CSV table of C-alpha atoms in Angstrom, one decimal:
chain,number,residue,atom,x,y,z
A,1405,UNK,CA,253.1,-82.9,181.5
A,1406,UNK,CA,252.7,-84.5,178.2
A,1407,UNK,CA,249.2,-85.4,178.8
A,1408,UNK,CA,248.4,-81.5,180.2
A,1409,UNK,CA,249.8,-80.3,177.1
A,1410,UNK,CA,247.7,-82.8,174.6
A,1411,UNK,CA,244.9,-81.9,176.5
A,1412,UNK,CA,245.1,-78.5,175.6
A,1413,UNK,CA,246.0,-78.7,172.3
A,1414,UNK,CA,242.6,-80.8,171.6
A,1415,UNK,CA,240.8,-78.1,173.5
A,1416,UNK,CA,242.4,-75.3,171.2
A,1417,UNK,CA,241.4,-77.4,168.4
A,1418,UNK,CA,237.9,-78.7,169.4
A,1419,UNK,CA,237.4,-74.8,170.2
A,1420,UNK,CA,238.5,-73.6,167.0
A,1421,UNK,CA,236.1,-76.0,165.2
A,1422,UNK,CA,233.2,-75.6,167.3
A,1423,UNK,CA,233.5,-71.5,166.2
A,1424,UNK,CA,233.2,-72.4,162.2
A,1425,UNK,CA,229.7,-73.9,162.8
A,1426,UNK,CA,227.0,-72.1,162.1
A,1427,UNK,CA,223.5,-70.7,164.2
A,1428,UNK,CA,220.5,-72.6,163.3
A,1429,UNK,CA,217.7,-70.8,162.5
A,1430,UNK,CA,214.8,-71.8,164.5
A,1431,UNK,CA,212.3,-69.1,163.8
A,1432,UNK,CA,210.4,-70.8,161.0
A,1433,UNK,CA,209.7,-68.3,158.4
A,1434,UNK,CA,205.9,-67.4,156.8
A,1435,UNK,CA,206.3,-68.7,153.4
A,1436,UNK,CA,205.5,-67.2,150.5
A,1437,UNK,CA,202.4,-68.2,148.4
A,1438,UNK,CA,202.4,-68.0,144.8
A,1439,UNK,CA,199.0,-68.0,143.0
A,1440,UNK,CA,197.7,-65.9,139.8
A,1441,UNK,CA,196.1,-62.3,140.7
A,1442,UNK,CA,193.6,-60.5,138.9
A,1443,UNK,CA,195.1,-57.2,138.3
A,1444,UNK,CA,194.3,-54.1,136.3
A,1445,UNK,CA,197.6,-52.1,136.0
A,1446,UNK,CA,198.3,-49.6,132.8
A,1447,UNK,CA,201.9,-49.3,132.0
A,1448,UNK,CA,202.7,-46.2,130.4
A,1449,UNK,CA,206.5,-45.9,130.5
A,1450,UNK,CA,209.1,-48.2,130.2
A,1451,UNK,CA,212.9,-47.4,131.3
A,1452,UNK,CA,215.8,-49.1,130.0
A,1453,UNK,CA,218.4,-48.9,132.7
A,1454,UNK,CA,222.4,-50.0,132.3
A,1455,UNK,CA,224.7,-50.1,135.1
A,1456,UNK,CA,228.4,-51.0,136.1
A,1457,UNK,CA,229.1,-52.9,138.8
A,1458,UNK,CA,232.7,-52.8,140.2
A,1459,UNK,CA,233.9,-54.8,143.0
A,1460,UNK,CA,237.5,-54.7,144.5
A,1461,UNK,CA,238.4,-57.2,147.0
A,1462,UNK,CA,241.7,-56.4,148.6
A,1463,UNK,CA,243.4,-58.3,150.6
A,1464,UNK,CA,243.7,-58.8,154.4
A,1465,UNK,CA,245.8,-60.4,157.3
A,1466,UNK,CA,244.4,-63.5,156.5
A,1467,UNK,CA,243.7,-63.4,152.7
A,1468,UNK,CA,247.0,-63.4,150.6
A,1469,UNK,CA,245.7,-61.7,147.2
A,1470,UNK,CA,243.3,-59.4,145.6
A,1471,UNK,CA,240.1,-59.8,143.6
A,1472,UNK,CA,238.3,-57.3,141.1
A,1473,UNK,CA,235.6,-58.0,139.1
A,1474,UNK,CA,233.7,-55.8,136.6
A,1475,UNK,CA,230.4,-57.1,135.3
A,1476,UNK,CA,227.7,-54.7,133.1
A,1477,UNK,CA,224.2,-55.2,132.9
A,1478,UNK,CA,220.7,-53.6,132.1
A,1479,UNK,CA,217.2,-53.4,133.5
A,1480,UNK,CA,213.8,-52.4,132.6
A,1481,UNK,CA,211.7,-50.9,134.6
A,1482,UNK,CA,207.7,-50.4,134.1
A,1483,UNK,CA,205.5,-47.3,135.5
A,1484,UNK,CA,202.4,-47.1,135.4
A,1485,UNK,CA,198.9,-46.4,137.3
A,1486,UNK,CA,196.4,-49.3,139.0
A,1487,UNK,CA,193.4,-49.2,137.2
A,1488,UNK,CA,192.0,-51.7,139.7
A,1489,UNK,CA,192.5,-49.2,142.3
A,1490,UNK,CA,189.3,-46.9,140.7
A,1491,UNK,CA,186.3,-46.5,142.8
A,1492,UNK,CA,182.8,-45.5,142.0
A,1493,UNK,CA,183.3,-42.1,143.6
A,1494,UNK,CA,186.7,-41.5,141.6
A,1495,UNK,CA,184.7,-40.8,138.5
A,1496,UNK,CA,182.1,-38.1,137.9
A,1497,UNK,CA,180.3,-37.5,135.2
A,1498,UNK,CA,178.6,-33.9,134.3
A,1499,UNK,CA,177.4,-33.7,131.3
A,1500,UNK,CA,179.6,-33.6,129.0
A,1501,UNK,CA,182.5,-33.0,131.2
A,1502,UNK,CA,184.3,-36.3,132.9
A,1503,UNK,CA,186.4,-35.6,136.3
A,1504,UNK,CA,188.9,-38.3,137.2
A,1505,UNK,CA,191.1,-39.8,140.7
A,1506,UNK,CA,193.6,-41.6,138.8
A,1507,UNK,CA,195.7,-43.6,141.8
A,1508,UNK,CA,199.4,-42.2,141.5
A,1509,UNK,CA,202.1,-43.8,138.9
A,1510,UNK,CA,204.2,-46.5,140.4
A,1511,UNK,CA,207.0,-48.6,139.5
A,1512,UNK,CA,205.2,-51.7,138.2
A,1513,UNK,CA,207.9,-54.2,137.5
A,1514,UNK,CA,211.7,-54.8,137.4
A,1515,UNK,CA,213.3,-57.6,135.1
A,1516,UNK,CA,217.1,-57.6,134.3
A,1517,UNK,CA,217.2,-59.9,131.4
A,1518,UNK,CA,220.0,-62.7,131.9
A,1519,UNK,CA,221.5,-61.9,128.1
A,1520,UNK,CA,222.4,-58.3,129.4
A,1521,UNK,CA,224.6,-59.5,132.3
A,1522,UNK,CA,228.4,-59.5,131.4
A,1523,UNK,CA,231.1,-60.0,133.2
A,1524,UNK,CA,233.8,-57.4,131.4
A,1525,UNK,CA,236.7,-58.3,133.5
A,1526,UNK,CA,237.3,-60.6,136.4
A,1527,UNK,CA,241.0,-60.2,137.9
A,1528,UNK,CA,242.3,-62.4,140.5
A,1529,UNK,CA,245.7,-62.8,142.5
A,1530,UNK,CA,247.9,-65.0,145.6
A,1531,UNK,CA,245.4,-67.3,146.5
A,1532,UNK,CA,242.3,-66.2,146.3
A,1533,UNK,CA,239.9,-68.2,144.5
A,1534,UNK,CA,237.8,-67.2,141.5
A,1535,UNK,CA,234.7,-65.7,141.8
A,1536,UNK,CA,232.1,-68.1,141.9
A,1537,UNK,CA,228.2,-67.8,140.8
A,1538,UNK,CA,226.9,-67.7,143.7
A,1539,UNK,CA,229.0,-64.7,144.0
A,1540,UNK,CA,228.2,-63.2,141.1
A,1541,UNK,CA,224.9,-63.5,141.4
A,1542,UNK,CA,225.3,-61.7,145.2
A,1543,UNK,CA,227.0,-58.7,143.2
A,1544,UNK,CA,224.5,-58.5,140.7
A,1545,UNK,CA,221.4,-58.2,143.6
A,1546,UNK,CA,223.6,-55.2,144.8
A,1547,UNK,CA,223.6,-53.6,141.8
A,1548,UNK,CA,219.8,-54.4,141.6
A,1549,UNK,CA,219.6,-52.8,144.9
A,1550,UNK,CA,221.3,-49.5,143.7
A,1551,UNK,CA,219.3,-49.3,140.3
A,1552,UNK,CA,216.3,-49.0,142.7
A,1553,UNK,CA,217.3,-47.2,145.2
A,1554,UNK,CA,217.8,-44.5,142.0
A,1555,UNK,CA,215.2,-44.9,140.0
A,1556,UNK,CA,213.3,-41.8,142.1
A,1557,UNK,CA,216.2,-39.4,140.8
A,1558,UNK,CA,215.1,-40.8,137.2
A,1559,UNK,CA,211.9,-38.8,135.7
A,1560,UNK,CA,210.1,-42.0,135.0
A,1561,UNK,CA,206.8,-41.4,137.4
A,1562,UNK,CA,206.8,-38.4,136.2
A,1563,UNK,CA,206.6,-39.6,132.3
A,1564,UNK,CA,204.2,-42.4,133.5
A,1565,UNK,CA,202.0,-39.4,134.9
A,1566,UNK,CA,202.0,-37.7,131.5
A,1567,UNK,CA,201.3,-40.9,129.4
A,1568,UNK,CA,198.3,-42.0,131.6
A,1569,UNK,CA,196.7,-38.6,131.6
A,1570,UNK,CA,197.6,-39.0,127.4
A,1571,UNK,CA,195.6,-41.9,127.4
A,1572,UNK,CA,192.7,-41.2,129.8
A,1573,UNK,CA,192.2,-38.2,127.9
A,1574,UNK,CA,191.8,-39.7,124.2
A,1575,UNK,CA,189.8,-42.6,125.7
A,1576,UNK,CA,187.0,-40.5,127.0
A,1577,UNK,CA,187.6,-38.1,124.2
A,1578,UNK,CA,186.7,-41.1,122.2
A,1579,UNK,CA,183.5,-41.2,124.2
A,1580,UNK,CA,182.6,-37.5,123.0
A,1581,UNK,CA,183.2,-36.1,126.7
A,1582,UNK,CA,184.2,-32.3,125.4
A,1583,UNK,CA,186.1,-31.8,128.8
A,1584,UNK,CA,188.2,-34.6,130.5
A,1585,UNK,CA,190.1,-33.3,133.9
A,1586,UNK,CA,192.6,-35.7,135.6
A,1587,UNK,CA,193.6,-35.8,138.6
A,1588,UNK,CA,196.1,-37.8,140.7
A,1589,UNK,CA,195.8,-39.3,144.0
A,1590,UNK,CA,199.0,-38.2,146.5
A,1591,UNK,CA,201.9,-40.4,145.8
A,1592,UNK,CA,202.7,-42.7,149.1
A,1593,UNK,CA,205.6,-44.3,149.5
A,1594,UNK,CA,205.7,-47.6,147.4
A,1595,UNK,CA,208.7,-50.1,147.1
A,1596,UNK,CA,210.2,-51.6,143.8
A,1597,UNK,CA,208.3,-54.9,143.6
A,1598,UNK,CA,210.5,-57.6,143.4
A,1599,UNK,CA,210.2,-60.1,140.3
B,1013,UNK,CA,265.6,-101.2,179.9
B,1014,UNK,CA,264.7,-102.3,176.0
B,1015,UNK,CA,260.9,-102.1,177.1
B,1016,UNK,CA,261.4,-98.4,178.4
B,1017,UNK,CA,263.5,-97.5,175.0
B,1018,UNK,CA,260.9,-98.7,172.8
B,1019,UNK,CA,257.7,-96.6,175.1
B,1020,UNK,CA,260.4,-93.5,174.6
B,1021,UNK,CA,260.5,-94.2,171.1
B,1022,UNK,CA,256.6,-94.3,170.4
B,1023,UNK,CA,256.0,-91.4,172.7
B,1024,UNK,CA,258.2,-89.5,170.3
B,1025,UNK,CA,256.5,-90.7,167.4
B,1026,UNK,CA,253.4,-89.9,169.0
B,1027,UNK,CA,254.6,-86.5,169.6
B,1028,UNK,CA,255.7,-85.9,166.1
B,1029,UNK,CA,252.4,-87.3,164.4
B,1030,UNK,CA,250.4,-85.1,166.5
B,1031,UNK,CA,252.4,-82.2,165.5
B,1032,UNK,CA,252.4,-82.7,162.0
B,1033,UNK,CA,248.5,-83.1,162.1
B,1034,UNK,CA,248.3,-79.7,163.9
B,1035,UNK,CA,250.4,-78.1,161.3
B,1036,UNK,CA,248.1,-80.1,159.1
B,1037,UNK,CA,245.1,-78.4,160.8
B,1038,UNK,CA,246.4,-74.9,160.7
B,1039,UNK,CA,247.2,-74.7,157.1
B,1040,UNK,CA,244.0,-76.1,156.2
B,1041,UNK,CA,242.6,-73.5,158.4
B,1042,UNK,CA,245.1,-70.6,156.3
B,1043,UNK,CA,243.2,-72.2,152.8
B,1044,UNK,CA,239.7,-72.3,154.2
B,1045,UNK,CA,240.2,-68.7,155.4
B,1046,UNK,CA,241.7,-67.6,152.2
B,1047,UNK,CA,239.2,-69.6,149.8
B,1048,UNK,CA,236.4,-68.9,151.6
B,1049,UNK,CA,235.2,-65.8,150.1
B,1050,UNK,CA,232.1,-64.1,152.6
B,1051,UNK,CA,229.8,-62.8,150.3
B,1052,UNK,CA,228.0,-60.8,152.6
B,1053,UNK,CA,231.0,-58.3,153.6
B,1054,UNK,CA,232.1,-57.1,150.5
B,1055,UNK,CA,230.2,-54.4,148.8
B,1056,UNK,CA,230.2,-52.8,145.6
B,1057,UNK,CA,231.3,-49.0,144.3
B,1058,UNK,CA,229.7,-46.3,143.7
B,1059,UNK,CA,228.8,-46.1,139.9
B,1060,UNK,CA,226.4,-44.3,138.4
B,1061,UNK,CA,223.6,-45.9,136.0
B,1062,UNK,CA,222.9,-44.7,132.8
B,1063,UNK,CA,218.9,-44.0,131.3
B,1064,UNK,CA,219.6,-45.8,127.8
B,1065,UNK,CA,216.3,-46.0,126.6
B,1066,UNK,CA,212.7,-44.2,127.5
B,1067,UNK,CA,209.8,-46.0,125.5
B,1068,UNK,CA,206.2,-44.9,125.6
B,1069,UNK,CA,204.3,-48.3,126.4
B,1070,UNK,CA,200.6,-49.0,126.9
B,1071,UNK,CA,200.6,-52.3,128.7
B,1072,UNK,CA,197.0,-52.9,130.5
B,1073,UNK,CA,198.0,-56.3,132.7
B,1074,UNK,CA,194.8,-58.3,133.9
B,1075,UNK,CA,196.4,-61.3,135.2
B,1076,UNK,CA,199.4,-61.8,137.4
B,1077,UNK,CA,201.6,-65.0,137.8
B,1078,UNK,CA,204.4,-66.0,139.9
B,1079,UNK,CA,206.4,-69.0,139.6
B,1080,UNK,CA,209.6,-70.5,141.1
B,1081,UNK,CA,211.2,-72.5,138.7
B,1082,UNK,CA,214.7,-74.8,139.4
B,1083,UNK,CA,216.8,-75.3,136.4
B,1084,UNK,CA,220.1,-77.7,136.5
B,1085,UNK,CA,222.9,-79.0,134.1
B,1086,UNK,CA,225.1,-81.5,135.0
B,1087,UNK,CA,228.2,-82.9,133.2
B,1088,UNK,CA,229.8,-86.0,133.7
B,1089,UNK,CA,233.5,-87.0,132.9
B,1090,UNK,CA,233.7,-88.7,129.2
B,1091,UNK,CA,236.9,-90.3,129.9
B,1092,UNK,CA,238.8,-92.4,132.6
B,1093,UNK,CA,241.8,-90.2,131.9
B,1094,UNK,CA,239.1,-87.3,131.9
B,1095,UNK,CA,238.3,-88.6,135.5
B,1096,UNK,CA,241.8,-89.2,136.7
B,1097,UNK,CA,242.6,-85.9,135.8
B,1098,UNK,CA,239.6,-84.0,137.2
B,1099,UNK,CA,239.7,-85.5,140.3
B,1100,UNK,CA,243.3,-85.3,141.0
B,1101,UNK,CA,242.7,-81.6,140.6
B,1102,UNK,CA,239.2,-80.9,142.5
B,1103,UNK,CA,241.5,-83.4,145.7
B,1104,UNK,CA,244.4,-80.2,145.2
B,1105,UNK,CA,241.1,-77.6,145.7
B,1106,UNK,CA,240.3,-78.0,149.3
B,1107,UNK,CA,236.7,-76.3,148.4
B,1108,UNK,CA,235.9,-79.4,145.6
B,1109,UNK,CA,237.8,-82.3,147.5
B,1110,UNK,CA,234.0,-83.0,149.1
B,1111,UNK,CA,233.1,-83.4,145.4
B,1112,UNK,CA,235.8,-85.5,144.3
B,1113,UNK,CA,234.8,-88.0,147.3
B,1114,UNK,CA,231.1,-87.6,146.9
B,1115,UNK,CA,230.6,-87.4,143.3
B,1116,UNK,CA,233.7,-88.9,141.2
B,1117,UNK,CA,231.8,-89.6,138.0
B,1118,UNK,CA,230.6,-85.4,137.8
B,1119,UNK,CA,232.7,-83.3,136.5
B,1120,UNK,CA,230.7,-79.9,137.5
B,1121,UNK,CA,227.1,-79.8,138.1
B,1122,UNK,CA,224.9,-76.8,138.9
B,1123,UNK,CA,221.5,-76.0,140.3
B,1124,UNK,CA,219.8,-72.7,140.2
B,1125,UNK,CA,216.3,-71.5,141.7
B,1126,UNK,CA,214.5,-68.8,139.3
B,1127,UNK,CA,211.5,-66.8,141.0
B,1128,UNK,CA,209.9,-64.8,138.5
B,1129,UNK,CA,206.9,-62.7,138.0
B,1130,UNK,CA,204.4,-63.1,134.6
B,1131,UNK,CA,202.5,-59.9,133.7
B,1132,UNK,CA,199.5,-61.2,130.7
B,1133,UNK,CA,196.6,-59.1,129.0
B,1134,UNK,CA,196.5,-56.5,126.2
B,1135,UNK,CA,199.1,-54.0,124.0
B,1136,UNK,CA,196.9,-51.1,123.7
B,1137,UNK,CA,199.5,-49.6,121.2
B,1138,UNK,CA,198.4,-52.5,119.1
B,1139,UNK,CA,196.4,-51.1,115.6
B,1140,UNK,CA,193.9,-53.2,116.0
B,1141,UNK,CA,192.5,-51.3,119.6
B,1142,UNK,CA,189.7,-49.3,118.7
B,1143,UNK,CA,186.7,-47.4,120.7
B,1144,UNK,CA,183.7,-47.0,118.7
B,1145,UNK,CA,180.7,-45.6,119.7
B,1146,UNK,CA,177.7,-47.0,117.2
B,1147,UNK,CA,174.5,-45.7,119.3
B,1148,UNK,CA,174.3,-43.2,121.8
B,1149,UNK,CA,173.8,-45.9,124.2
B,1150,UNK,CA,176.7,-48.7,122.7
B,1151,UNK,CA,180.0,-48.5,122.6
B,1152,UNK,CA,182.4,-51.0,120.8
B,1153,UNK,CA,185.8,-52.0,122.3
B,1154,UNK,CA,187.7,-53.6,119.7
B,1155,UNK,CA,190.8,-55.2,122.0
B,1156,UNK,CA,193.8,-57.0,120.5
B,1157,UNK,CA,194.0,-60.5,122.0
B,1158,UNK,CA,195.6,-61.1,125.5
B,1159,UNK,CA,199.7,-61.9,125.4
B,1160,UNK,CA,202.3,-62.2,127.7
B,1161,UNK,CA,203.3,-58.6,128.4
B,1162,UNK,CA,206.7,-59.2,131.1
B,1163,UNK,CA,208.4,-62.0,131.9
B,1164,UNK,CA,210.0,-60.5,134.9
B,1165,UNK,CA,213.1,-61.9,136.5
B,1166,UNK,CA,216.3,-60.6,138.9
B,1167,UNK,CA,219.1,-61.5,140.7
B,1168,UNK,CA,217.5,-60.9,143.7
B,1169,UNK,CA,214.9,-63.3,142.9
B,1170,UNK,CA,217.7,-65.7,142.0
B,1171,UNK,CA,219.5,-68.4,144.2
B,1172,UNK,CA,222.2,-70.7,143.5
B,1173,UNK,CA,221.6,-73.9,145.2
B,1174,UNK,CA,224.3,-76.2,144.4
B,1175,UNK,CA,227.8,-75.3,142.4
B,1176,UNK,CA,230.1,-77.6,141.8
B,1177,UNK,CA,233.0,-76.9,139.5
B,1178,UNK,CA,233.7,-73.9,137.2
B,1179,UNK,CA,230.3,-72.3,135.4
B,1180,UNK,CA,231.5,-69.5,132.0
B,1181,UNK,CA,228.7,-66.9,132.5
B,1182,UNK,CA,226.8,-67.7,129.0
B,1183,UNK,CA,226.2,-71.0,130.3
B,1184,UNK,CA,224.1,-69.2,133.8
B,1185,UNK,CA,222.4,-67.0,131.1
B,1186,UNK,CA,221.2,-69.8,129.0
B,1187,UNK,CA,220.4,-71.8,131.9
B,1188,UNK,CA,218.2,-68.5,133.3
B,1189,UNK,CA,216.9,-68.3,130.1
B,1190,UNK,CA,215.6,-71.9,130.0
B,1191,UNK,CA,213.7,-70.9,133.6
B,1192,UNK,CA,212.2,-68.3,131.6
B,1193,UNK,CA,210.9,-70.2,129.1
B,1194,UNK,CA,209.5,-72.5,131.6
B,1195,UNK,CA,207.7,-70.5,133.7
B,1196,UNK,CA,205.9,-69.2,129.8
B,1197,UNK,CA,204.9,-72.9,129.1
B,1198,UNK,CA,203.7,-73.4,133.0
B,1199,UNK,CA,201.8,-70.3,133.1
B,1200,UNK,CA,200.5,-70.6,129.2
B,1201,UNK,CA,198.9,-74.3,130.4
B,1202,UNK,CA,196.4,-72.5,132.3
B,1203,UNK,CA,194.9,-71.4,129.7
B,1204,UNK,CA,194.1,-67.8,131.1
B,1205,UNK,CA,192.9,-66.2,128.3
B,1206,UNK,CA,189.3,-65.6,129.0
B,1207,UNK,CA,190.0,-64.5,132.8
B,1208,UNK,CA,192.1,-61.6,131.3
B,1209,UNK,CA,189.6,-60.8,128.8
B,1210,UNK,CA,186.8,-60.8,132.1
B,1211,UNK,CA,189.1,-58.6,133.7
B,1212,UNK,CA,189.2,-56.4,131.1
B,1213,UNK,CA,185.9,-55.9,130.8
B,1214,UNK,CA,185.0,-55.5,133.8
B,1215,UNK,CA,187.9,-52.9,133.8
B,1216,UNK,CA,186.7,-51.1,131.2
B,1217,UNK,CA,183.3,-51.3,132.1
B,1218,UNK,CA,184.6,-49.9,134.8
B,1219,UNK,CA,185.7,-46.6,133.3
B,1220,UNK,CA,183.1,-45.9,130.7
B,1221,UNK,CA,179.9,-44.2,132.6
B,1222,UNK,CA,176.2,-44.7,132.3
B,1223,UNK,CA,174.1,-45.1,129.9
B,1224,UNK,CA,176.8,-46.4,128.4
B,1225,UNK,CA,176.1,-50.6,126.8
B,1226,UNK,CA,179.5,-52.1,125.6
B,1227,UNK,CA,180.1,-54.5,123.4
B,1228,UNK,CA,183.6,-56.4,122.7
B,1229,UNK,CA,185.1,-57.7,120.3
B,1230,UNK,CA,189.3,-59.6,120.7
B,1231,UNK,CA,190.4,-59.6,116.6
């Protein structure tokens, strides 16, 4: 009886532990490469960006206590168009008039500068633990995600439009073409770049 | 009769070790459960974001660079007291007992893995950007001289690979900061200033039609 009884125990146990461990992954992943690009992008409009991130953590059957945490930060986002994007055919020259395809404004790059991050308040109860890094660096990529998941509500391509066209303009202007017409390629769908 | 006493007596014994290591095993079970916080699962609120700041830039980027950089501090007890101390209270966390037993002379260390992108070439809002045209068949581009434009970073590009103890937030910043500033002296030993000034000729070249010459000059 006793024996019975042990042996289940160490099954319960041996179960219990065997749950906790984790999958392997065994696909193995493309890795990325990292090299230097030649690239011709104009950046016409810069965004600054500031956000607040709220995160409430409540407890549950199993976890005695709540956690909030309220951290601010800021992000600047770059439009612009790809110059290197310009083919022979986009440009045409009569006379003195100039006609330009102009590829459509994009967002070019995303930074959220380190010194902008702040954690404003960080409340934590029962016996939950603090919030770690790790964690606070998993809240912040939310709040990343959010920022540019939004940014097409903001007007930005639109400025990054005006300022190219701005800047086309004077430069052939410069050139003495009396008539410079810009045009825009359609926009296609184009995701954030990641830093 | 005393041989069969004393097997009762360790079969009890037994029993009651065995029982306190379960009860041992369950509240361990209760911490982990409550101290191991899944990052995944929780999500943010809804907040909205606020537009604080729209400059007009004019930023023409010829070279790209990405680098991953890792950046670590570690800090070690000063004191035996220091030590006694600290590791009698990482062995009453059952998340740091593994570093009390694996590392007793650390007091907290941290590494963290920075992926960033470098944006270099030429601040066409610069003064010293000029078109000239001197013939009707030469133009003169005068063009600042290449810089580093963005130093991008994010937290998405960001992982923490090793935390040990308790990390304030300006000590992460200065720590992402220092990646930072790495990746600007491993990208500036390249030396890729006359690429981004190829690229910008050829660029430019580019956009200015026949019969046009042209002739640059980087002040």
């Amino acid at each position: 009886m006793f024996y019975s009884r042990l042996l289940l125990i160490i099954t319960i146990c041996s179960f219990t532990m065997l749950m906790s461990c984790d999958e392997t992954d065994d696909n193995i992943r493309n890795v990325e490469i990292y090299s230097i690009k030649d690239i011709g992008v104009l950046s016409t409009c810069e965004y600054t960006i500031s956000k607040v991130i709220e995160l409430k953590d409540r407890a549950s059957w199993y976890k005695f206590g709540d956690r909030d945490i309220l951290m601010s930060c800021k992000a600047k986002i770059e439009a612009g168009v790809r110059l290197d994007e310009l083919k022979n055919e986009d440009i045409k020259v009569d006379g003195k008039r100039i006609k330009i395809l102009l590829p459509y404004p994009e967002i070019l790059s995303f930074d959220m500068d380190p010194q902008s991050i702040k954690t404003e308040l960080e409340s934590v109860n029962g016996l939950r633990s603090t919030f770690s890094q790790e964690e606070k660096n998993n809240i912040l990529r939310q709040g990343e995600e959010s920022i540019k998941a939004n940014m097409g509500r903001t007007q930005i391509l639109k400025q990054a439009k005006e300022n190219a066209r701005v800047f086309i303009e004077n430069f052939y202007k410069e050139l003495n073409f009396e008539e410079v017409i810009i045009e825009f390629k359609k926009p296609h769908e184009k995701e954030i770049p990641s830093s | 009769m005393n041989l069969k006493n004393h097997m009762k007596k360790k079969f009890h014994l037994l029993r009651r070790i065995l029982a306190l290591l379960i009860l041992g095993f369950v509240v361990w079970l209760i911490f982990k459960a409550c101290r191991s916080e899944d990052v995944d699962h929780f999500k943010i609120e809804r907040t909205p974001m606020r537009v604080e700041r729209i400059r007009n830039i004019v930023h023409l980027a010829t070279i790209s660079y990405q680098d991953e950089v890792v950046v670590d501090s570690i800090e070690y007890y000063k004191s035996g007291s220091e030590k006694f101390a600290g590791t009698l209270s990482k062995m009453t966390d059952l998340d740091d007992i593994k570093h009390a037993i694996s590392d007793p002379y650390v007091k907290r260390k941290i590494a963290l893995i920075v992926q960033g992108k470098i944006e270099y070439g030429f601040d066409l809002q610069n003064p010293v950007y000029q078109l000239k045209k001197m013939t009707d068949s030469l133009m003169q581009v005068t063009l600042p001289q290449p810089e580093i434009l963005v130093i991008a970073t994010s937290p998405s590009g960001t992982r923490v690979f090793l935390e040990n103890g308790t990390w304030k937030d300006y000590e992460i910043q200065y720590l992402k900061e220092k990646s930072k500033q790495q990746m600007k002296r491993d990208f500036e030993a390249l030396h890729m200033e006359s690429q981004a000034k190829q690229n910008i000729e050829h660029l430019i070249r580019q956009l200015i039609p026949a019969p046009y010459n042209v002739k640059f000059i980087y002040k």
